[in-house]
PDB file of C-alpha atoms in Angstrom:
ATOM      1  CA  UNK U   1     107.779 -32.955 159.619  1.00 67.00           C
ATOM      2  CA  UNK U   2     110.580 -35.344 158.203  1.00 87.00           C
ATOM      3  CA  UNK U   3     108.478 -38.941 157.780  1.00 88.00           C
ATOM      4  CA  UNK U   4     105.143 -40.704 158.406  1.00 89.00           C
ATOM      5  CA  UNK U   5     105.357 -44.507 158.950  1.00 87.00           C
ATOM      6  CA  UNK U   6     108.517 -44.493 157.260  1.00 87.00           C
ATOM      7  CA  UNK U   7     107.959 -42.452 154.250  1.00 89.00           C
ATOM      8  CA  UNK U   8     109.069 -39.302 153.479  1.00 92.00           C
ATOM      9  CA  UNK U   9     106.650 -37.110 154.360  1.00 93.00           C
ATOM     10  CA  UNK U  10     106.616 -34.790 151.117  1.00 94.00           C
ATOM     11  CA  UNK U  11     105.760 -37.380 149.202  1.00 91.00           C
ATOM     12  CA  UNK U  12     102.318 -38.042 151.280  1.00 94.00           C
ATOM     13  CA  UNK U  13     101.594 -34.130 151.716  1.00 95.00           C
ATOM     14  CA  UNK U  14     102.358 -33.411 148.166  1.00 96.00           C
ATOM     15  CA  UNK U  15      99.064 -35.069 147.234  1.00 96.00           C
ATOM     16  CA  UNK U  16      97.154 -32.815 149.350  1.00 97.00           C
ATOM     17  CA  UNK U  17      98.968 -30.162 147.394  1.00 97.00           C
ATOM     18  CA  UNK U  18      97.970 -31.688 144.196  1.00 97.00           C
ATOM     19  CA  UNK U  19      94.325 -31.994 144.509  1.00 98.00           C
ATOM     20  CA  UNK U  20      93.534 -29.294 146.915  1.00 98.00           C
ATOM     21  CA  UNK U  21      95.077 -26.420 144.993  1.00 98.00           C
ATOM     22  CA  UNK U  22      93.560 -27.060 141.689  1.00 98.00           C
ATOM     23  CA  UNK U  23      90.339 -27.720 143.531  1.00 98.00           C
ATOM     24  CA  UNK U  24      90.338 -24.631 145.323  1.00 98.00           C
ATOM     25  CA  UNK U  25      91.267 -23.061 141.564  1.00 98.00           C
ATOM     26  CA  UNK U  26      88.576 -24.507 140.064  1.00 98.00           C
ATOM     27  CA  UNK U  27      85.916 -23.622 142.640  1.00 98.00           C
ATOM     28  CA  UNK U  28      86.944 -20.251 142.909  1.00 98.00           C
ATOM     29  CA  UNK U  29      86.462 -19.458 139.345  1.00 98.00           C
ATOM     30  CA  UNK U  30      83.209 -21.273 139.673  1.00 97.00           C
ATOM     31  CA  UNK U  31      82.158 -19.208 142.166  1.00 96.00           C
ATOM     32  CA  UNK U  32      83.566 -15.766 141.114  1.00 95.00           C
ATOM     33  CA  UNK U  33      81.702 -16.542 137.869  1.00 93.00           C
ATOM     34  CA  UNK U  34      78.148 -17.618 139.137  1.00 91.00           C
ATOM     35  CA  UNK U  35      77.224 -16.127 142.463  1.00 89.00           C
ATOM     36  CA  UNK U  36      74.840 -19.148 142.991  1.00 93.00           C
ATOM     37  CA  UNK U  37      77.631 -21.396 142.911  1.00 96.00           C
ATOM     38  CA  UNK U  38      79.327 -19.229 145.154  1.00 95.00           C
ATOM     39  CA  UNK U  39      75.974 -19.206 147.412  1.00 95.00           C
ATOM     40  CA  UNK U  40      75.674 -22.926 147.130  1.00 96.00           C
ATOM     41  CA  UNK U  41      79.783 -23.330 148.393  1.00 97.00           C
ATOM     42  CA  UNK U  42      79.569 -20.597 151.131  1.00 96.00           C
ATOM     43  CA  UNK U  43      81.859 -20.823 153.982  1.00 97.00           C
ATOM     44  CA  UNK U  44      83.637 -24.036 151.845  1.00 98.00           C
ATOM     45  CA  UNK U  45      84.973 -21.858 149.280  1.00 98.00           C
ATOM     46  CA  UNK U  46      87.221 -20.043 151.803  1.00 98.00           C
ATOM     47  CA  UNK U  47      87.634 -23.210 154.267  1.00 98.00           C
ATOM     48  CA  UNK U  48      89.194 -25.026 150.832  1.00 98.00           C
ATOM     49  CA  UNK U  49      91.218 -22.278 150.104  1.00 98.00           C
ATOM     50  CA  UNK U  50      92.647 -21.508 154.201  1.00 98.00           C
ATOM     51  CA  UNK U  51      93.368 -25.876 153.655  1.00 98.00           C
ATOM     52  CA  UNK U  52      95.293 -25.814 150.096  1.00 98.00           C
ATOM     53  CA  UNK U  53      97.079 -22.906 151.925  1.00 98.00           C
ATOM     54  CA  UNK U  54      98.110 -24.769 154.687  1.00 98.00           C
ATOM     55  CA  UNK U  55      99.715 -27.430 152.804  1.00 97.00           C
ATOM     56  CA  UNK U  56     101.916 -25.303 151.090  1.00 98.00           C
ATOM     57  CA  UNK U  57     104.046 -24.675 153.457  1.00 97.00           C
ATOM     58  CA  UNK U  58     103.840 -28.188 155.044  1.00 96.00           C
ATOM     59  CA  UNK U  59     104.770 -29.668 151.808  1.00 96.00           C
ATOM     60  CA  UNK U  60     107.477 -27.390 151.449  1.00 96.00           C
ATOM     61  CA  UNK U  61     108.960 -27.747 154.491  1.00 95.00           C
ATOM     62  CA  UNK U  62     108.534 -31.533 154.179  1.00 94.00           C
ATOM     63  CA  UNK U  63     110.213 -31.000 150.956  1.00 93.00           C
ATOM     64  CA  UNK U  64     113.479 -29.284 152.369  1.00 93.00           C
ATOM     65  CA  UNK U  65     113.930 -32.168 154.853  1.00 93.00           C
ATOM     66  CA  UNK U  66     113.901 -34.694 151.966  1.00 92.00           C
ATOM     67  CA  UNK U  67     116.211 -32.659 149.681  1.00 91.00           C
ATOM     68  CA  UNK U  68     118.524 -32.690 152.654  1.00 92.00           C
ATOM     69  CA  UNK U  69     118.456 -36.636 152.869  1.00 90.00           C
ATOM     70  CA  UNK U  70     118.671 -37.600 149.039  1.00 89.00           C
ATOM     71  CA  UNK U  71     121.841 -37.134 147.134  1.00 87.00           C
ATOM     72  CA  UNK U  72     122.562 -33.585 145.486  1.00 86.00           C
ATOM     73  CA  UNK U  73     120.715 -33.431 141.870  1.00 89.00           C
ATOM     74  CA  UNK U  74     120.193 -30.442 139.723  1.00 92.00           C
ATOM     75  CA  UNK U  75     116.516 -31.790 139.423  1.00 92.00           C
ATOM     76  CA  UNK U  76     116.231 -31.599 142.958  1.00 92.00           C
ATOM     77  CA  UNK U  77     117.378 -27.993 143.224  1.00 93.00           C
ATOM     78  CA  UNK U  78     115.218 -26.889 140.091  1.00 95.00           C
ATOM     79  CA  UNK U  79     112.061 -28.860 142.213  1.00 95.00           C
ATOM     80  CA  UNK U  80     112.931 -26.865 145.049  1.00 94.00           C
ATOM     81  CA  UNK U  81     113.134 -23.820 143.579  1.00 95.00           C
ATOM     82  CA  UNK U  82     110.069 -24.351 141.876  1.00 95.00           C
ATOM     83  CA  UNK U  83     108.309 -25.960 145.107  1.00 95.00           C
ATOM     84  CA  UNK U  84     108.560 -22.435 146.757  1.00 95.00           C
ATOM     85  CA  UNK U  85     107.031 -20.447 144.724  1.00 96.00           C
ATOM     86  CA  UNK U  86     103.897 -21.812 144.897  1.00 98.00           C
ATOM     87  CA  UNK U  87     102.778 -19.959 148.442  1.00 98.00           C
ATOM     88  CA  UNK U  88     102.040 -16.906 146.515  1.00 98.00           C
ATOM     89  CA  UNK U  89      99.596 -18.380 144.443  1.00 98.00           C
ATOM     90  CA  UNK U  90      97.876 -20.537 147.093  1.00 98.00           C
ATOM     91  CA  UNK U  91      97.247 -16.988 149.664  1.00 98.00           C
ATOM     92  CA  UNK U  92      95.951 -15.202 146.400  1.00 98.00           C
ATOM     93  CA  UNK U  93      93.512 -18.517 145.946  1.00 98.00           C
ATOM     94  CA  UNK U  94      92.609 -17.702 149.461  1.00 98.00           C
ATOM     95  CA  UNK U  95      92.113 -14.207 149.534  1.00 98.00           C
ATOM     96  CA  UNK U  96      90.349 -14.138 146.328  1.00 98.00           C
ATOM     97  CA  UNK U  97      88.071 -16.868 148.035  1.00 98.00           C
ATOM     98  CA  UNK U  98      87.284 -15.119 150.786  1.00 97.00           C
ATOM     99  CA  UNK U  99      86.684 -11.923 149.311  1.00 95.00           C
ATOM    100  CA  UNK U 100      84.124 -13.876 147.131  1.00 95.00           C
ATOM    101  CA  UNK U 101      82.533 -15.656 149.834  1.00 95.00           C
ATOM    102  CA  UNK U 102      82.334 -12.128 151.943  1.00 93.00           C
ATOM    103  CA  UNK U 103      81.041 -10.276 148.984  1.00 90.00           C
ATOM    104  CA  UNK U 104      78.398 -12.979 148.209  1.00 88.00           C
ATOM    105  CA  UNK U 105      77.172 -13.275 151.948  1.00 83.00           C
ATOM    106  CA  UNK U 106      77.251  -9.152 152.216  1.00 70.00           C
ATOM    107  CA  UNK U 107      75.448  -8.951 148.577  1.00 63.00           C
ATOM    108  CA  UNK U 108      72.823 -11.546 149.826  1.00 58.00           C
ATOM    109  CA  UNK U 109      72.214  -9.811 152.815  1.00 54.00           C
ATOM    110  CA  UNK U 110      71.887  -6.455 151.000  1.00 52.00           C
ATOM    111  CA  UNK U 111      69.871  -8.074 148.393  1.00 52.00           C
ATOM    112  CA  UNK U 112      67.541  -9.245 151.334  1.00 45.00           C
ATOM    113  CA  UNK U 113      66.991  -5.557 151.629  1.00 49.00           C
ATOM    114  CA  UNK U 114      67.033  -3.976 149.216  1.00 45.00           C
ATOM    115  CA  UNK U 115      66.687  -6.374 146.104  1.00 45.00           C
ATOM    116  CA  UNK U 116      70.876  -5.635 144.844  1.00 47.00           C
ATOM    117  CA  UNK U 117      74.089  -6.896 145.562  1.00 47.00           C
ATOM    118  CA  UNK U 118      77.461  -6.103 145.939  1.00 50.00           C
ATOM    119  CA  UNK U 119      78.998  -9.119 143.835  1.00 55.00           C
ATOM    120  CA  UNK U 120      75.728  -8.804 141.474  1.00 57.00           C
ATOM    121  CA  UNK U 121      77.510  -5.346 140.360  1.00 75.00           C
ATOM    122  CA  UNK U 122      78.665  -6.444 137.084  1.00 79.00           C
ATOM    123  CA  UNK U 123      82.189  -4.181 137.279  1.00 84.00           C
ATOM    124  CA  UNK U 124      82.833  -5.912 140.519  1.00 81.00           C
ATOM    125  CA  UNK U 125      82.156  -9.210 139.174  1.00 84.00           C
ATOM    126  CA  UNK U 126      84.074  -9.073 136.199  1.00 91.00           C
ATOM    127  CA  UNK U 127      87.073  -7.939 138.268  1.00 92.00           C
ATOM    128  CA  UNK U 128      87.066 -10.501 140.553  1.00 93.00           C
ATOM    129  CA  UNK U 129      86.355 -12.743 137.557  1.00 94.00           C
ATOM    130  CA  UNK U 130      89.390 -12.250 135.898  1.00 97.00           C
ATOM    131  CA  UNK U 131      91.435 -11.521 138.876  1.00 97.00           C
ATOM    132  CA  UNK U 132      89.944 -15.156 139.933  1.00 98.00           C
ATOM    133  CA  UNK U 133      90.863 -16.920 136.481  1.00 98.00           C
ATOM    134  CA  UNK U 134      94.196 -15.338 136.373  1.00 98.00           C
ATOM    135  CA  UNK U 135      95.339 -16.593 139.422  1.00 98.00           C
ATOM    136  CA  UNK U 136      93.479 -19.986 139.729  1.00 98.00           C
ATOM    137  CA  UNK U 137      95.515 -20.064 136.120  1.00 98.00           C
ATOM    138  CA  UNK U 138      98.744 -19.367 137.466  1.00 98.00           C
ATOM    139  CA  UNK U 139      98.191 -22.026 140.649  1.00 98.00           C
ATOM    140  CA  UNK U 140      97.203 -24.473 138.467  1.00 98.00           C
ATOM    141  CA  UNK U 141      99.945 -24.260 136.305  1.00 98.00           C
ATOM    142  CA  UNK U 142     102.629 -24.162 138.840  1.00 98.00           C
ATOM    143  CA  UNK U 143     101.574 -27.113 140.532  1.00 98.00           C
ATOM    144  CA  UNK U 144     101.594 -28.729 136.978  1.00 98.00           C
ATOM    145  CA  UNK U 145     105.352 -27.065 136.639  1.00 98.00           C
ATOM    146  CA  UNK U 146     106.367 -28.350 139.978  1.00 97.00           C
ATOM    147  CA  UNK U 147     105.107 -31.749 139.884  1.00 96.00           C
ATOM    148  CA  UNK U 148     106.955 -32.066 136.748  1.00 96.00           C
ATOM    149  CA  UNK U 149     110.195 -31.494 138.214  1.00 95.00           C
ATOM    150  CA  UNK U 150     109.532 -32.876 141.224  1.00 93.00           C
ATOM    151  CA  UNK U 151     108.488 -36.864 138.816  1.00 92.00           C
ATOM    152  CA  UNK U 152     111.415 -36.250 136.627  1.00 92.00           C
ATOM    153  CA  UNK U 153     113.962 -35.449 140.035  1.00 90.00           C
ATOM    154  CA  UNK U 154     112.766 -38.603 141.528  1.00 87.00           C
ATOM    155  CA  UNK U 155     112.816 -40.658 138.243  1.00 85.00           C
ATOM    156  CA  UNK U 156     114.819 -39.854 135.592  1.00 81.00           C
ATOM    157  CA  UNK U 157     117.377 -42.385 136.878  1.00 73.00           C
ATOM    158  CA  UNK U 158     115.174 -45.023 138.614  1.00 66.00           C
ATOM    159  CA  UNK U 159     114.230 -47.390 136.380  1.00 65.00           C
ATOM    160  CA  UNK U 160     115.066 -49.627 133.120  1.00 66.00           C
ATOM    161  CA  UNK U 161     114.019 -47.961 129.603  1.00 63.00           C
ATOM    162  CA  UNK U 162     115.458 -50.714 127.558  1.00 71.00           C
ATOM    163  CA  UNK U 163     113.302 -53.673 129.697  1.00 66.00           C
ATOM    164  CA  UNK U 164     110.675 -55.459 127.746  1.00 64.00           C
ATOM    165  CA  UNK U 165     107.274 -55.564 128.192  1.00 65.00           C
ATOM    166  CA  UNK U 166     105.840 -58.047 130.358  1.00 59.00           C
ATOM    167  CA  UNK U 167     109.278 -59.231 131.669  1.00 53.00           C
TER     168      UNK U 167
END
C-alpha cells in the first residue's frame, strides 16, 4: 500500500496502530484480571487483538514505502527500526487474548458443570495476569517509543520555533 487519496498511507494506518494496540493492551489486562470483564468482552477481546495485529504489518509496510520516498534522515532510520519491532508485541497481545478468551469460555462451560473454572484457578490467573500486564506494558510503550521517533522524524525540521504567537 503506498497512498490513499494522495496521502501517504502510513500516516492514515498509523492511527489504527495507535489506538488499537493500546486498546487491545488495556482490555487484555482488564480481562486477564477480572474474568467478568473478560466474559462481558468475549469473542471481542481476541477479534481486537487479530485487528491491532493486522495493522502492524500494514503500517509497516506502508512505512517502508514512505521511507523510500522522503529524503534519507537518521530519524527516519531510527523510526524504522523502531517501527518493526512492534509485531512481536502485537501477536503476544493476541495470543495472550485468545488464550484468555478460550480459557474464560472453557472455565464457563466447566463451571456450568461442575461449579469451577479453569481461569478461576488462581495460579493460572495470576500467570496470565502478569504475563498479560507485562506485555500489554511493553506494547504500550513501544508504540509510545515509536510514535516519538516517528513526530520528531517528520518534524524536527518543519516548522518556525522563533515565530510569534498569533502571527
Amino acid at each position: 500500500m503506498s497512498t490513499v487519496n494522495g496521502l501517504p498511507a502510513h500516516v492514515l494506518l498509523v492511527h489504527i496502530v495507535v489506538v488499537l494496540v493500546p486498546l487491545t493492551a488495556l482490555a487484555l489486562v482488564a480481562a486477564a484480571l477480572w474474568p467478568r470483564v473478560a466474559r462481558r468482552l468475549g469473542v471481542l477481546l481476541p477479534a481486537l487483538a487479530l485487528v491491532a495485529l493486522v495493522s502492524v504489518p500494514l503500517t509497516t509496510q506502508a512505512g517502508e514505502w514512505l521511507e523510500r520516498h522522503v529524503t534519507e534522515d537518521s530519524l527516519v532510520r531510527r523510526h524504522t527500526e523502531l517501527g518493526d519491532g512492534l509485531l512481536p508485541w502485537a501477536l503476544g497481545l493476541f495470543v495472550l487474548a485468545t488464550v484468555v478468551w478460550w480459557a474464560t469460555r472453557r472455565g464457563g462451560q466447566e463451571q456450568d458443570r461442575s461449579g469451577g473454572g479453569r481461569l478461576s484457578s488462581l495460579p493460572v490467573r495470576i500467570v496470565v495476569g502478569v504475563l498479560s500486564v507485562a506485555v500489554a506494558a511493553g506494547a504500550v510503550v513501544d508504540v509510545y517509543r515509536i510514535g516519538d521517533s516517528g513526530a520528531k522524524a517528520a518534524w524536527h525540521d518543519a516548522y518556525d520555533k522563533t515565530a510569534a504567537q498569533g502571527n
